[in-house]
Short mmCIF file of C-alpha atoms in Angstrom, two decimals:
data_model
loop_
_atom_site.label_atom_id
_atom_site.label_comp_id
_atom_site.label_asym_id
_atom_site.label_seq_id
_atom_site.Cartn_x
_atom_site.Cartn_y
_atom_site.Cartn_z
CA UNK U 10 -17.51 -30.63 19.91
CA UNK U 11 -18.82 -31.07 23.40
CA UNK U 12 -22.16 -32.90 23.65
CA UNK U 13 -24.93 -30.50 24.60
CA UNK U 14 -28.62 -30.75 25.44
CA UNK U 15 -31.54 -28.51 26.38
CA UNK U 16 -33.55 -28.56 29.62
CA UNK U 17 -37.10 -27.15 29.62
CA UNK U 18 -38.71 -25.97 32.86
CA UNK U 19 -42.46 -25.30 32.89
CA UNK U 20 -45.01 -24.89 35.66
CA UNK U 21 -44.88 -27.60 38.34
CA UNK U 22 -43.68 -30.37 36.01
CA UNK U 23 -40.38 -32.21 36.19
CA UNK U 24 -37.70 -30.65 34.00
CA UNK U 25 -37.55 -32.22 30.52
CA UNK U 26 -34.26 -32.78 28.71
CA UNK U 27 -33.60 -33.20 25.01
CA UNK U 28 -31.28 -35.81 23.58
CA UNK U 29 -27.59 -34.95 23.50
CA UNK U 30 -26.25 -33.27 20.37
CA UNK U 31 -22.58 -33.03 19.44
CA UNK U 32 -22.00 -30.05 17.17
CA UNK U 33 -20.64 -26.50 17.36
CA UNK U 34 -24.03 -25.19 16.16
CA UNK U 35 -26.59 -27.64 17.55
CA UNK U 36 -30.00 -27.73 15.89
CA UNK U 37 -32.39 -29.23 18.43
CA UNK U 38 -35.83 -30.32 17.25
CA UNK U 39 -37.38 -31.00 20.61
CA UNK U 40 -40.99 -30.86 21.78
CA UNK U 41 -42.66 -31.15 25.18
CA UNK U 42 -46.37 -31.64 25.74
CA UNK U 43 -48.11 -30.89 29.03
CA UNK U 44 -51.67 -31.65 30.07
CA UNK U 45 -52.58 -28.90 32.52
CA UNK U 46 -55.85 -28.27 34.37
CA UNK U 47 -56.95 -24.67 33.84
CA UNK U 48 -57.41 -23.15 37.27
CA UNK U 49 -56.47 -19.96 39.11
CA UNK U 50 -53.00 -21.35 39.83
CA UNK U 51 -52.26 -21.88 36.12
CA UNK U 52 -53.73 -18.51 35.14
CA UNK U 53 -51.59 -16.68 37.71
CA UNK U 54 -48.53 -18.67 36.58
CA UNK U 55 -49.04 -17.77 32.91
CA UNK U 56 -49.60 -14.11 33.83
CA UNK U 57 -46.44 -13.82 35.93
CA UNK U 58 -43.92 -16.52 35.00
CA UNK U 59 -41.75 -17.62 32.09
CA UNK U 60 -40.79 -20.77 30.26
CA UNK U 61 -37.09 -21.40 30.85
CA UNK U 62 -34.85 -23.16 28.33
CA UNK U 63 -31.32 -24.00 29.44
CA UNK U 64 -28.49 -25.09 27.14
CA UNK U 65 -26.07 -27.41 28.92
CA UNK U 66 -22.79 -29.10 28.00
CA UNK U 67 -22.14 -32.63 29.21
CA UNK U 68 -19.06 -33.02 31.37
CA UNK U 69 -18.76 -36.70 32.28
CA UNK U 70 -21.67 -37.58 34.57
CA UNK U 71 -22.29 -33.85 35.23
CA UNK U 72 -23.18 -30.88 33.06
CA UNK U 73 -22.44 -27.17 32.83
CA UNK U 74 -25.12 -24.56 32.21
CA UNK U 75 -23.87 -22.46 29.29
CA UNK U 76 -26.97 -20.53 28.18
CA UNK U 77 -30.48 -19.62 29.29
CA UNK U 78 -33.51 -18.33 27.41
CA UNK U 79 -36.49 -17.00 29.37
CA UNK U 80 -39.81 -16.64 27.55
CA UNK U 81 -42.65 -14.73 29.32
CA UNK U 82 -45.93 -16.64 29.01
CA UNK U 83 -48.56 -13.89 29.45
CA UNK U 84 -49.28 -13.77 25.68
CA UNK U 85 -50.87 -17.24 26.09
CA UNK U 86 -53.69 -15.57 28.03
CA UNK U 87 -54.86 -13.75 24.89
CA UNK U 88 -57.49 -14.86 22.38
CA UNK U 89 -54.78 -16.54 20.25
CA UNK U 90 -52.92 -18.75 22.73
CA UNK U 91 -49.72 -19.30 20.78
CA UNK U 92 -46.28 -17.81 20.58
CA UNK U 93 -43.65 -18.25 17.88
CA UNK U 94 -40.22 -16.69 18.36
CA UNK U 95 -37.62 -17.28 15.65
CA UNK U 96 -34.52 -15.67 17.19
CA UNK U 97 -34.94 -15.48 20.97
CA UNK U 98 -31.62 -14.58 22.69
CA UNK U 99 -29.73 -17.33 24.52
CA UNK U 100 -27.81 -15.61 27.31
CA UNK U 101 -24.70 -16.61 29.25
CA UNK U 102 -25.90 -17.08 32.87
CA UNK U 103 -22.66 -15.65 34.26
CA UNK U 104 -22.40 -12.30 32.47
CA UNK U 105 -25.66 -11.93 30.50
CA UNK U 106 -23.92 -11.80 27.11
CA UNK U 107 -25.74 -13.32 24.15
CA UNK U 108 -24.19 -16.62 23.05
CA UNK U 109 -26.77 -17.67 20.48
CA UNK U 110 -30.45 -17.75 19.62
CA UNK U 111 -33.30 -20.19 20.11
CA UNK U 112 -36.43 -20.74 18.04
CA UNK U 113 -39.39 -21.38 20.33
CA UNK U 114 -43.00 -22.24 19.58
CA UNK U 115 -45.56 -22.52 22.38
CA UNK U 116 -49.22 -23.41 21.82
CA UNK U 117 -52.19 -24.06 24.05
CA UNK U 118 -54.96 -26.35 22.84
CA UNK U 119 -57.67 -23.82 23.77
CA UNK U 120 -57.85 -20.10 24.42
CA UNK U 121 -58.39 -19.22 28.08
CA UNK U 122 -58.68 -15.44 27.65
CA UNK U 123 -62.26 -15.40 28.97
CA UNK U 124 -61.20 -17.37 32.06
CA UNK U 125 -58.33 -14.90 32.54
CA UNK U 126 -60.74 -11.93 32.42
CA UNK U 127 -63.02 -13.70 34.90
CA UNK U 128 -60.00 -14.34 37.16
CA UNK U 129 -59.10 -10.63 37.05
CA UNK U 130 -62.70 -9.66 37.92
CA UNK U 131 -62.77 -12.07 40.87
CA UNK U 132 -59.34 -11.01 42.20
CA UNK U 133 -59.21 -7.18 42.13
CA UNK U 134 -55.95 -6.98 44.17
CA UNK U 135 -54.28 -9.43 41.80
CA UNK U 136 -55.66 -7.50 38.82
CA UNK U 137 -54.08 -4.26 40.06
CA UNK U 138 -50.74 -6.00 40.71
CA UNK U 139 -50.67 -7.75 37.31
CA UNK U 140 -51.66 -4.63 35.39
CA UNK U 141 -49.02 -2.61 37.25
CA UNK U 142 -46.36 -5.26 36.50
CA UNK U 143 -47.24 -5.41 32.78
CA UNK U 144 -47.06 -1.60 32.52
CA UNK U 145 -43.53 -1.57 34.01
#
């Protein structure tokens, strides 16, 4: 098989890449840890953005993007700041078809739900926009 690897994109950190894996059904066991200051910027990011996982195939010194999984992060703003997804769809970036699944686990060391509620109180325009977006 063609060697493949996963790239993880989160917040304002450099992209992280797993080791290469040569198999038709790769089983990556890959973890990233980030130390992040909790501020308004992080809270807004978690409320509006996603963690992106990209499956790539090596092609000499280059690589081809073959699949992408996008995981919304807003659940981390709740009182239980963790997320465990066993079969999240891995989609072909060209046509959106599902090419596989990814198991993803995301945890925060501490709950920041109270800070999120405070943020919403202090930023009423942002609160209205976020609540409207989550209702859509």
